[in-house]
Every structure is written in C-alpha cells, then in structure tokens.
Amino acid sequence: MAEKAAIEKIVKETLSLGRKTLIEPEAKAVISLASIPVPRHKVVKDMAGAVEAASEIGYPVALKLISPDILHKSDIGGVALGIRDAGELELNWSRIILGAADEAPASVIEGFLIEEMAGQGTEVIVGGIRDAQFGPAVMFGLGGVAVELLKDVAFRLAPVSREEAFDMISEVKSYPLLTGFRGGSHKDLDAIADVIMKIGRIMEGVSAIKELEINPLVVYERGALAVDARAVLG
C-alpha cells in the first residue's frame, strides 16, 4: 500500500500527543491518502479565519466543532449546515461554543472545520474494525443516524475483493435504496465498492488503527463523498 507510510506518520504524531482518536481533519487526511474523496475543507481557530476560509471555499458551508473528546459532534449540536454568509457563520460559531460549554464542559476544543456543503445523495456507512480474534474487518450499511437504529450492515474480513464488496452492498436490506427504489435514481455502486476496498486495505496495512469509520459516505449517481470520518487508535 503506497500510502501506508504517510498514514502511519499521522497515526504516530497523534499517539505522540497522547491521543487515541483521530479528529475529523486527521481522519479525512488518512482516507484522502487512500484516494477516498472528501469535501474541500479548512481548519480554523478563530472567526476571522472562519470567514476567510468560507469565502475561499464558497458559501454555503458547514461549520463543525473539532474536539478529541467529542466523537459524535451532532449529539451536542456541534454541527451547523448550509451557512449562507458571514453573519450566519458568526451566529452558529457562538451557538456551538456555548452548547459545548453546557453539554461537554471538560472537552478540549481545538478549532472548527469549515467545509463545502455536499450535495444530496444516499447516505451509507463504511467502516473498519480490528477484532482481537479475527483481525481486520470491513463493514458496510445504511448510513447517518439510521445505522445505530436499524443495524442494517454487512461484514467481511479485510482485505476485500471487488466481488466481495459488491456482495456486501447487495446483502443489506436497504439495498433497493441504491438501485432506484420507488423512482429513485440508481447510485454509483462502483464508487461504494472502491471505498470498501480502500478501507479494507488501510485496516490490513496500518495495524495501529483499531477502528475507522466514514459516516456518512454520500453516494450519487456518479461518485461518492466522505462527509464525516473518525478513527480510534489502539
């Protein structure tokens, strides 16, 4: 795996800081090295930087809290979507800061992510886990908050062949949502299979990654985009 050394460098730097999780921009750097598409984004530390980054990326943008202590940002209101101008950016910045102070007062806030808005598509999840008995494995299923509710997922041991990746995609009950259910459009199954295979290669090649998750991976008629990512080291 050509990107292995660069990914291991990110992991080692994180561990040297005493952290066992990759914050979102670090996790996105890892999957970007494996050629998994992510939205354009920039890490900022203050409002002036946020306004500059949003102007550079182009409105509307998403604003996301960055904290190694908060794995699920949306649970504490740490995400604002569809921000249209600098005024809305400032309002949401203040709201998220105040919310984090109430909901997770002991958390370290490392900044914010300014990110381009992803277009609407079908949300799926692709993840990797390292099982003590079976080794690295890959997971696929319906994404967003539905994954915890419906647990509609399929697993395979890593690495995963293209044929196995397509088998995983077709196994989940929500498969018709990807193939034109009730007049919907057919989604790019090749793009999903590519991401499943790439996550499998990362999990096989980088032993210090215990868990790696893309949720959601937004899938379109052509292509897919990893909108959020996280990783746990071990």
Short mmCIF file of C-alpha atoms in Angstrom, two decimals:
data_model
loop_
_atom_site.label_atom_id
_atom_site.label_comp_id
_atom_site.label_asym_id
_atom_site.label_seq_id
_atom_site.Cartn_x
_atom_site.Cartn_y
_atom_site.Cartn_z
CA MET A 1 0.00 0.00 0.00
CA ALA A 2 1.80 3.12 -1.29
CA GLU A 3 0.10 5.47 1.18
CA LYS A 4 0.96 3.35 4.23
CA ALA A 5 3.99 5.40 5.37
CA ALA A 6 2.11 8.70 5.19
CA ILE A 7 -0.87 7.28 7.12
CA GLU A 8 1.42 5.80 9.77
CA LYS A 9 3.08 9.21 10.16
CA ILE A 10 -0.31 10.79 11.00
CA VAL A 11 -1.03 7.98 13.46
CA LYS A 12 2.37 8.25 15.18
CA GLU A 13 2.09 12.02 15.52
CA THR A 14 -1.34 11.65 17.11
CA LEU A 15 -0.17 8.97 19.54
CA SER A 16 2.82 11.15 20.47
CA LEU A 17 0.32 13.78 21.65
CA GLY A 18 -1.23 11.24 24.00
CA ARG A 19 -4.43 10.91 21.96
CA LYS A 20 -6.13 7.64 20.97
CA THR A 21 -8.50 9.16 18.44
CA LEU A 22 -8.04 10.99 15.14
CA ILE A 23 -10.08 14.18 14.99
CA GLU A 24 -12.09 14.69 11.80
CA PRO A 25 -9.47 16.53 9.72
CA GLU A 26 -6.86 13.89 10.64
CA ALA A 27 -9.22 11.03 9.77
CA LYS A 28 -10.03 12.74 6.48
CA ALA A 29 -6.33 13.13 5.77
CA VAL A 30 -5.94 9.38 6.24
CA ILE A 31 -8.74 8.45 3.86
CA SER A 32 -7.66 11.13 1.36
CA LEU A 33 -4.24 9.49 1.22
CA ALA A 34 -6.09 6.33 0.17
CA SER A 35 -7.80 8.36 -2.61
CA ILE A 36 -11.24 8.42 -0.99
CA PRO A 37 -12.92 11.71 -2.00
CA VAL A 38 -13.74 14.24 0.78
CA PRO A 39 -15.30 17.73 0.60
CA ARG A 40 -12.98 20.75 0.45
CA HIS A 41 -12.34 21.92 3.99
CA LYS A 42 -10.09 24.03 6.19
CA VAL A 43 -9.29 24.00 9.91
CA VAL A 44 -9.65 27.40 11.62
CA LYS A 45 -9.01 28.70 15.13
CA ASP A 46 -10.96 31.97 15.18
CA MET A 47 -13.83 33.82 13.48
CA ALA A 48 -11.54 35.84 11.19
CA GLY A 49 -10.04 32.59 9.92
CA ALA A 50 -13.52 31.08 9.54
CA VAL A 51 -14.78 33.98 7.41
CA GLU A 52 -11.68 33.85 5.24
CA ALA A 53 -11.97 30.06 4.80
CA ALA A 54 -15.69 30.24 3.98
CA SER A 55 -15.05 32.94 1.37
CA GLU A 56 -12.30 30.84 -0.13
CA ILE A 57 -14.39 27.66 -0.25
CA GLY A 58 -17.60 29.46 -1.21
CA TYR A 59 -20.96 29.65 0.60
CA PRO A 60 -22.95 27.69 1.65
CA VAL A 61 -20.61 25.92 4.03
CA ALA A 62 -20.75 23.57 7.01
CA LEU A 63 -19.28 24.51 10.40
CA LYS A 64 -18.07 21.61 12.57
CA LEU A 65 -16.61 21.59 16.05
CA ILE A 66 -13.21 19.88 16.41
CA SER A 67 -12.56 18.17 19.74
CA PRO A 68 -10.73 14.91 20.50
CA ASP A 69 -13.13 14.47 23.43
CA ILE A 70 -16.35 14.59 21.36
CA LEU A 71 -16.72 11.72 18.88
CA HIS A 72 -20.33 12.47 17.89
CA LYS A 73 -20.46 16.22 17.28
CA SER A 74 -24.12 16.32 16.27
CA ASP A 75 -25.17 14.89 19.65
CA ILE A 76 -24.19 18.17 21.33
CA GLY A 77 -25.20 20.48 18.47
CA GLY A 78 -21.62 20.76 17.25
CA VAL A 79 -22.51 20.92 13.54
CA ALA A 80 -24.20 23.67 11.52
CA LEU A 81 -25.07 23.09 7.86
CA GLY A 82 -25.99 25.34 4.97
CA ILE A 83 -24.44 28.53 6.35
CA ARG A 84 -25.05 31.25 3.75
CA ASP A 85 -22.98 34.23 4.86
CA ALA A 86 -20.57 35.65 7.45
CA GLY A 87 -23.43 36.71 9.73
CA GLU A 88 -24.84 33.20 9.95
CA LEU A 89 -21.33 31.88 10.42
CA GLU A 90 -20.76 34.08 13.46
CA LEU A 91 -24.15 33.21 14.99
CA ASN A 92 -23.56 29.48 14.62
CA TRP A 93 -19.96 29.75 15.88
CA SER A 94 -21.25 31.34 19.12
CA ARG A 95 -24.13 28.85 19.43
CA ILE A 96 -21.82 25.85 19.10
CA ILE A 97 -19.27 27.23 21.58
CA LEU A 98 -22.00 27.89 24.17
CA GLY A 99 -23.57 24.49 23.54
CA ALA A 100 -20.26 22.68 24.01
CA ALA A 101 -19.68 24.58 27.25
CA ASP A 102 -23.04 23.32 28.54
CA GLU A 103 -23.00 19.76 27.17
CA ALA A 104 -19.31 18.88 27.41
CA PRO A 105 -17.63 21.45 29.66
CA ALA A 106 -14.45 19.41 30.17
CA SER A 107 -13.83 18.94 26.45
CA VAL A 108 -10.81 20.42 24.71
CA ILE A 109 -11.85 22.50 21.69
CA GLU A 110 -9.11 22.51 19.03
CA GLY A 111 -10.92 24.64 16.49
CA PHE A 112 -13.53 24.37 13.78
CA LEU A 113 -13.76 22.80 10.37
CA ILE A 114 -15.13 24.94 7.56
CA GLU A 115 -16.32 22.63 4.81
CA GLU A 116 -18.11 22.86 1.50
CA MET A 117 -21.66 21.51 1.56
CA ALA A 118 -22.13 18.10 -0.01
CA GLY A 119 -24.98 17.64 -2.46
CA GLN A 120 -27.93 15.45 -1.57
CA GLY A 121 -27.47 11.74 -2.13
CA THR A 122 -27.96 8.44 -0.33
CA GLU A 123 -26.07 8.15 2.96
CA VAL A 124 -24.23 4.93 3.69
CA ILE A 125 -21.57 3.92 6.21
CA VAL A 126 -18.26 2.20 5.52
CA GLY A 127 -16.10 1.24 8.46
CA GLY A 128 -13.20 -0.89 9.56
CA ILE A 129 -12.64 -2.68 12.87
CA ARG A 130 -9.80 -4.77 14.26
CA ASP A 131 -11.10 -7.83 16.06
CA ALA A 132 -8.83 -9.47 18.64
CA GLN A 133 -9.65 -12.93 17.30
CA PHE A 134 -10.29 -12.46 13.58
CA GLY A 135 -8.13 -9.44 12.76
CA PRO A 136 -9.11 -6.53 10.48
CA ALA A 137 -12.62 -6.46 9.04
CA VAL A 138 -14.76 -4.08 6.97
CA MET A 139 -18.38 -3.06 7.50
CA PHE A 140 -20.97 -1.55 5.11
CA GLY A 141 -24.54 -0.42 5.69
CA LEU A 142 -27.15 2.30 5.60
CA GLY A 143 -25.57 5.46 6.97
CA GLY A 144 -26.41 8.52 9.02
CA VAL A 145 -28.17 8.08 12.35
CA ALA A 146 -30.09 5.09 10.93
CA VAL A 147 -27.09 2.79 11.32
CA GLU A 148 -27.46 2.70 15.11
CA LEU A 149 -31.23 2.27 14.90
CA LEU A 150 -31.56 -0.34 12.16
CA LYS A 151 -28.15 -2.06 12.32
CA ASP A 152 -28.55 -2.94 8.63
CA VAL A 153 -24.91 -3.81 7.98
CA ALA A 154 -22.70 -6.45 6.35
CA PHE A 155 -19.17 -7.52 7.36
CA ARG A 156 -16.17 -9.15 5.67
CA LEU A 157 -12.62 -9.82 6.77
CA ALA A 158 -10.05 -7.47 5.19
CA PRO A 159 -8.72 -7.21 2.57
CA VAL A 160 -11.89 -7.24 0.48
CA SER A 161 -12.06 -8.08 -3.22
CA ARG A 162 -14.32 -6.12 -5.59
CA GLU A 163 -16.66 -9.13 -5.81
CA GLU A 164 -16.87 -9.31 -2.00
CA ALA A 165 -17.53 -5.58 -1.82
CA PHE A 166 -20.47 -5.90 -4.21
CA ASP A 167 -21.77 -8.86 -2.19
CA MET A 168 -21.69 -6.68 0.95
CA ILE A 169 -23.58 -3.89 -0.80
CA SER A 170 -26.32 -6.25 -2.06
CA GLU A 171 -26.70 -8.05 1.30
CA VAL A 172 -28.12 -5.14 3.29
CA LYS A 173 -31.90 -4.77 3.47
CA SER A 174 -31.67 -1.15 2.34
CA TYR A 175 -30.00 -2.17 -0.94
CA PRO A 176 -33.08 -1.11 -3.01
CA LEU A 177 -32.45 2.50 -1.90
CA LEU A 178 -29.30 2.33 -4.03
CA THR A 179 -30.94 0.79 -7.08
CA GLY A 180 -33.88 3.03 -7.91
CA PHE A 181 -36.49 2.15 -5.25
CA ARG A 182 -39.84 3.90 -5.98
CA GLY A 183 -38.50 6.06 -8.75
CA GLY A 184 -35.25 6.99 -7.06
CA SER A 185 -32.06 7.13 -9.07
CA HIS A 186 -29.50 4.33 -9.31
CA LYS A 187 -26.47 5.15 -7.23
CA ASP A 188 -22.82 4.56 -8.12
CA LEU A 189 -22.20 1.08 -6.69
CA ASP A 190 -18.67 1.03 -8.17
CA ALA A 191 -17.79 4.09 -6.09
CA ILE A 192 -19.06 2.38 -2.91
CA ALA A 193 -17.12 -0.78 -3.72
CA ASP A 194 -13.95 1.28 -4.24
CA VAL A 195 -14.32 2.85 -0.77
CA ILE A 196 -14.99 -0.53 0.88
CA MET A 197 -11.84 -1.98 -0.73
CA LYS A 198 -9.73 1.05 0.25
CA ILE A 199 -10.88 0.93 3.87
CA GLY A 200 -10.01 -2.77 3.87
CA ARG A 201 -6.50 -2.03 2.62
CA ILE A 202 -5.97 0.64 5.30
CA MET A 203 -7.13 -1.74 8.03
CA GLU A 204 -4.92 -4.51 6.70
CA GLY A 205 -1.84 -2.29 6.32
CA VAL A 206 -1.91 0.04 9.34
CA SER A 207 -2.12 -2.08 12.48
CA ALA A 208 -2.30 0.92 14.85
CA ILE A 209 -5.79 1.81 13.58
CA LYS A 210 -8.34 -0.03 15.73
CA GLU A 211 -11.48 1.49 14.20
CA LEU A 212 -12.06 3.64 11.12
CA GLU A 213 -15.47 4.94 10.11
CA ILE A 214 -16.90 7.03 7.29
CA ASN A 215 -20.43 8.10 8.19
CA PRO A 216 -21.96 9.34 6.10
CA LEU A 217 -20.48 8.42 2.76
CA VAL A 218 -22.87 10.27 0.45
CA VAL A 219 -23.42 8.35 -2.78
CA TYR A 220 -24.56 9.95 -6.03
CA GLU A 221 -25.46 8.70 -9.48
CA ARG A 222 -21.79 9.25 -10.24
CA GLY A 223 -19.26 9.16 -7.41
CA ALA A 224 -19.35 9.30 -3.62
CA LEU A 225 -18.10 11.74 -0.99
CA ALA A 226 -16.90 11.02 2.57
CA VAL A 227 -18.62 13.78 4.55
CA ASP A 228 -17.51 12.70 8.03
CA ALA A 229 -14.82 10.37 9.31
CA ARG A 230 -13.33 9.28 12.62
CA ALA A 231 -10.75 6.78 13.79
CA VAL A 232 -9.77 5.12 17.05
CA LEU A 233 -6.18 4.03 17.60
CA GLY A 234 -5.03 1.11 19.67
#
